[in-house]
mmCIF file of C-alpha atoms in Angstrom:
data_model
loop_
_atom_site.group_PDB
_atom_site.id
_atom_site.type_symbol
_atom_site.label_atom_id
_atom_site.label_comp_id
_atom_site.label_asym_id
_atom_site.label_seq_id
_atom_site.Cartn_x
_atom_site.Cartn_y
_atom_site.Cartn_z
ATOM 1 C CA LEU Q 1 -2.648 -30.946 34.341
ATOM 2 C CA GLU Q 2 -3.205 -34.707 34.682
ATOM 3 C CA LYS Q 3 -6.524 -34.793 32.842
ATOM 4 C CA ASN Q 4 -4.911 -33.124 29.812
ATOM 5 C CA PHE Q 5 -1.944 -35.523 29.799
ATOM 6 C CA ARG Q 6 -1.972 -37.569 26.618
ATOM 7 C CA PRO Q 7 1.380 -39.311 26.206
ATOM 8 C CA TYR Q 8 0.796 -40.279 22.590
ATOM 9 C CA ALA Q 9 -1.197 -37.320 21.260
ATOM 10 C CA THR Q 10 1.368 -36.548 18.578
ATOM 11 C CA ALA Q 11 2.812 -40.030 18.142
ATOM 12 C CA SER Q 12 2.413 -42.081 14.998
ATOM 13 C CA SER Q 13 -0.500 -44.439 14.682
ATOM 14 C CA THR Q 14 1.771 -47.442 15.133
ATOM 15 C CA ALA Q 15 3.350 -46.020 18.269
ATOM 16 C CA ARG Q 16 -0.074 -45.245 19.752
ATOM 17 C CA LEU Q 17 -1.250 -48.826 19.212
ATOM 18 C CA HIS Q 18 1.887 -50.348 20.711
ATOM 19 C CA TYR Q 19 1.838 -47.900 23.634
ATOM 20 C CA SER Q 20 -1.796 -48.741 24.394
ATOM 21 C CA ILE Q 21 -1.127 -52.467 24.239
ATOM 22 C CA ALA Q 22 2.032 -52.259 26.359
ATOM 23 C CA HIS Q 23 0.126 -50.340 29.045
ATOM 24 C CA ASN Q 24 -3.031 -52.477 28.848
ATOM 25 C CA ASP Q 25 -4.900 -49.321 27.870
ATOM 26 C CA TRP Q 26 -8.071 -50.726 26.358
ATOM 27 C CA ARG Q 27 -9.504 -47.233 25.836
ATOM 28 C CA GLY Q 28 -6.453 -46.329 23.756
ATOM 29 C CA VAL Q 29 -6.931 -49.472 21.658
ATOM 30 C CA VAL Q 30 -10.596 -48.615 21.063
ATOM 31 C CA SER Q 31 -9.623 -45.051 20.163
ATOM 32 C CA TRP Q 32 -6.945 -46.311 17.757
ATOM 33 C CA VAL Q 33 -9.388 -48.625 15.954
ATOM 34 C CA THR Q 34 -12.071 -45.934 15.827
ATOM 35 C CA GLY Q 35 -9.577 -43.516 14.305
ATOM 36 C CA LEU Q 36 -8.558 -45.825 11.475
ATOM 37 C CA HIS Q 37 -9.148 -44.314 8.062
ATOM 38 C CA ILE Q 38 -10.475 -47.096 5.861
ATOM 39 C CA SER Q 39 -10.787 -46.648 2.111
ATOM 40 C CA GLY Q 40 -10.002 -48.345 -1.153
ATOM 41 C CA CYS Q 41 -10.605 -51.835 0.223
ATOM 42 C CA GLN Q 42 -13.316 -54.461 0.522
ATOM 43 C CA VAL Q 43 -13.930 -57.627 2.535
ATOM 44 C CA SER Q 44 -13.206 -60.720 0.440
ATOM 45 C CA GLU Q 45 -15.118 -64.015 0.428
ATOM 46 C CA THR Q 46 -12.684 -65.356 3.024
ATOM 47 C CA GLY Q 47 -12.931 -62.341 5.337
ATOM 48 C CA ASN Q 48 -9.610 -60.760 4.376
ATOM 49 C CA VAL Q 49 -9.406 -57.099 3.430
ATOM 50 C CA GLU Q 50 -8.256 -56.583 -0.147
ATOM 51 C CA VAL Q 51 -7.491 -53.535 -2.277
ATOM 52 C CA VAL Q 52 -10.117 -52.542 -4.856
ATOM 53 C CA THR Q 53 -8.886 -49.165 -6.113
ATOM 54 C CA ASN Q 54 -5.895 -48.034 -8.093
ATOM 55 C CA ASP Q 55 -5.241 -45.285 -5.547
ATOM 56 C CA ASP Q 56 -2.493 -47.022 -3.595
ATOM 57 C CA SER Q 57 -2.208 -44.288 -0.951
ATOM 58 C CA SER Q 58 -5.778 -44.697 0.339
ATOM 59 C CA ALA Q 59 -5.641 -48.478 0.610
ATOM 60 C CA GLU Q 60 -2.040 -48.519 1.803
ATOM 61 C CA SER Q 61 -2.888 -46.993 5.183
ATOM 62 C CA THR Q 62 -5.639 -49.565 5.731
ATOM 63 C CA LEU Q 63 -3.343 -52.466 4.850
ATOM 64 C CA ARG Q 64 -0.579 -50.999 7.041
ATOM 65 C CA ALA Q 65 -3.017 -50.788 9.972
ATOM 66 C CA ILE Q 66 -3.998 -54.422 9.472
ATOM 67 C CA ALA Q 67 -0.337 -55.445 9.376
ATOM 68 C CA GLU Q 68 0.374 -53.463 12.565
ATOM 69 C CA SER Q 69 -2.642 -55.009 14.279
ATOM 70 C CA THR Q 70 -1.449 -58.472 13.297
ATOM 71 C CA VAL Q 71 1.952 -57.820 14.880
ATOM 72 C CA ALA Q 72 0.583 -56.024 17.942
ATOM 73 C CA VAL Q 73 -2.056 -58.613 18.798
ATOM 74 C CA HIS Q 74 0.678 -61.087 19.736
ATOM 75 C CA ASP Q 75 2.040 -58.689 22.381
ATOM 76 C CA ALA Q 76 -1.334 -57.923 23.925
ATOM 77 C CA SER Q 77 -2.752 -59.416 27.091
ATOM 78 C CA PRO Q 78 -5.734 -61.724 26.496
ATOM 79 C CA PHE Q 79 -8.100 -58.965 27.659
ATOM 80 C CA VAL Q 80 -6.707 -56.280 25.344
ATOM 81 C CA ARG Q 81 -6.345 -58.806 22.496
ATOM 82 C CA GLU Q 82 -10.069 -59.556 22.621
ATOM 83 C CA ILE Q 83 -10.934 -55.860 22.701
ATOM 84 C CA LEU Q 84 -8.668 -55.181 19.707
ATOM 85 C CA LEU Q 85 -10.071 -58.090 17.686
ATOM 86 C CA ASP Q 86 -13.678 -57.211 18.593
ATOM 87 C CA GLN Q 87 -13.254 -53.549 17.688
ATOM 88 C CA LEU Q 88 -11.609 -54.418 14.376
ATOM 89 C CA ALA Q 89 -14.391 -56.925 13.617
ATOM 90 C CA LEU Q 90 -17.012 -54.271 14.280
ATOM 91 C CA ARG Q 91 -15.315 -52.257 11.510
ATOM 92 C CA TYR Q 92 -15.353 -55.432 9.311
ATOM 93 C CA ILE Q 93 -11.613 -55.962 9.604
ATOM 94 C CA PHE Q 94 -10.574 -59.515 10.389
ATOM 95 C CA LEU Q 95 -6.937 -60.358 10.963
ATOM 96 C CA PRO Q 96 -5.290 -63.305 9.181
ATOM 97 C CA ILE Q 97 -5.085 -65.250 12.458
ATOM 98 C CA GLU Q 98 -8.889 -65.471 12.315
ATOM 99 C CA THR Q 99 -9.573 -65.664 8.596
ATOM 100 C CA GLU Q 100 -7.252 -68.640 8.201
ATOM 101 C CA HIS Q 101 -9.414 -70.709 10.572
ATOM 102 C CA PHE Q 102 -13.140 -70.950 9.898
ATOM 103 C CA LEU Q 103 -14.089 -71.587 13.532
ATOM 104 C CA LEU Q 104 -12.217 -68.490 14.754
ATOM 105 C CA LEU Q 105 -13.898 -66.314 12.121
ATOM 106 C CA MET Q 106 -17.291 -67.790 12.973
ATOM 107 C CA GLN Q 107 -16.720 -67.157 16.688
ATOM 108 C CA ARG Q 108 -15.671 -63.553 16.055
ATOM 109 C CA LEU Q 109 -18.729 -62.910 13.868
ATOM 110 C CA ALA Q 110 -21.002 -64.434 16.510
ATOM 111 C CA LYS Q 111 -19.324 -62.597 19.386
ATOM 112 C CA THR Q 112 -19.672 -59.223 17.686
ATOM 113 C CA GLY Q 113 -23.290 -59.849 16.649
ATOM 114 C CA GLN Q 114 -22.527 -60.110 12.933
ATOM 115 C CA LEU Q 115 -23.232 -63.771 12.196
ATOM 116 C CA PHE Q 116 -26.800 -62.877 11.248
ATOM 117 C CA HIS Q 117 -25.838 -59.670 9.482
ATOM 118 C CA PRO Q 118 -28.477 -57.634 7.610
ATOM 119 C CA PRO Q 119 -27.645 -56.442 4.105
ATOM 120 C CA ASP Q 120 -25.463 -53.360 4.239
ATOM 121 C CA GLU Q 121 -23.938 -50.904 1.865
ATOM 122 C CA PRO Q 122 -20.603 -49.121 2.129
ATOM 123 C CA THR Q 123 -20.893 -45.721 3.810
ATOM 124 C CA THR Q 124 -18.485 -42.860 4.388
ATOM 125 C CA ASP Q 125 -18.048 -44.080 7.998
ATOM 126 C CA SER Q 126 -17.266 -47.648 6.929
ATOM 127 C CA PRO Q 127 -16.607 -48.306 3.263
ATOM 128 C CA LEU Q 128 -16.245 -52.010 4.059
ATOM 129 C CA CYS Q 129 -19.337 -54.202 4.160
ATOM 130 C CA LEU Q 130 -19.989 -57.882 4.786
ATOM 131 C CA SER Q 131 -22.992 -58.340 2.495
ATOM 132 C CA GLU Q 132 -21.167 -58.118 -0.794
ATOM 133 C CA ARG Q 133 -18.858 -61.123 -0.516
ATOM 134 C CA LEU Q 134 -18.389 -62.669 2.947
ATOM 135 C CA LEU Q 135 -22.061 -62.887 3.972
ATOM 136 C CA PRO Q 136 -24.091 -62.220 0.822
ATOM 137 C CA HIS Q 137 -27.856 -62.593 0.849
ATOM 138 C CA GLY Q 138 -29.433 -64.880 -1.746
ATOM 139 C CA ARG Q 139 -26.290 -66.660 -2.918
ATOM 140 C CA PRO Q 140 -23.855 -69.025 -1.227
ATOM 141 C CA SER Q 141 -20.357 -67.946 -0.277
ATOM 142 C CA PRO Q 142 -17.469 -70.070 0.994
ATOM 143 C CA PHE Q 143 -18.309 -68.929 4.533
ATOM 144 C CA HIS Q 144 -21.978 -69.894 4.121
ATOM 145 C CA LYS Q 145 -20.966 -73.340 2.855
ATOM 146 C CA ALA Q 146 -18.532 -73.920 5.723
ATOM 147 C CA PHE Q 147 -21.048 -72.666 8.294
ATOM 148 C CA LEU Q 148 -23.844 -74.839 6.921
ATOM 149 C CA SER Q 149 -21.553 -77.887 6.957
ATOM 150 C CA TYR Q 150 -20.569 -77.099 10.541
ATOM 151 C CA ILE Q 151 -24.125 -76.737 11.845
ATOM 152 C CA ILE Q 152 -25.233 -79.912 10.046
ATOM 153 C CA GLU Q 153 -22.254 -81.768 11.520
ATOM 154 C CA GLN Q 154 -23.135 -80.432 14.999
ATOM 155 C CA ARG Q 155 -26.844 -81.209 14.409
ATOM 156 C CA PHE Q 156 -28.032 -77.654 15.082
ATOM 157 C CA TYR Q 157 -31.007 -78.036 12.773
ATOM 158 C CA ASN Q 158 -33.007 -75.127 14.179
ATOM 159 C CA VAL Q 159 -29.996 -72.845 13.541
ATOM 160 C CA LEU Q 160 -29.717 -74.319 10.029
ATOM 161 C CA LEU Q 161 -33.283 -73.322 9.200
ATOM 162 C CA ALA Q 162 -32.929 -69.850 10.705
ATOM 163 C CA TYR Q 163 -29.611 -69.229 8.909
ATOM 164 C CA MET Q 164 -30.872 -70.406 5.518
ATOM 165 C CA ASP Q 165 -34.046 -68.362 5.902
ATOM 166 C CA PHE Q 166 -32.166 -65.230 7.032
ATOM 167 C CA TYR Q 167 -29.706 -65.326 4.120
ATOM 168 C CA SER Q 168 -32.296 -66.600 1.586
ATOM 169 C CA LEU Q 169 -30.165 -69.640 0.783
ATOM 170 C CA GLY Q 170 -31.739 -72.582 -1.029
ATOM 171 C CA ALA Q 171 -34.879 -70.625 -1.896
ATOM 172 C CA ASP Q 172 -34.718 -71.539 -5.590
#
């Protein structure tokens, strides 16, 4: 009986997230993020998710999930908060608390292995992609400019060369 006990099996998505956070259930948080249906949106140049289709119903659920995550992250323990933010970032969803501060966005990209992100295309699993606007190859974006300024300021010249070479920046 205990192994089949799932207290939020029929609960709403919002209730499942809040239940998992309240009980420090990191597996529930991972399951909630994995189960998000993402469509009708894209990652902007600043890392925010924005609507790109006229079909409000498909994008509405994604935006609602982001809003719920933004509220829920404040109630989470530091451990569960990091898991939630990492899992969302792996799906290319960055909450406003990170996109409003360049260093937080840079840290999240680095922590999730996406700072040096190969070109990608939207798929049915993840219609969001970083290559189009946030981390484009061959042309500068606001993130590229801020990152290059940061690594020059910090004198990380070997990272500067690797980053510019990886993203084909300054080749022309």
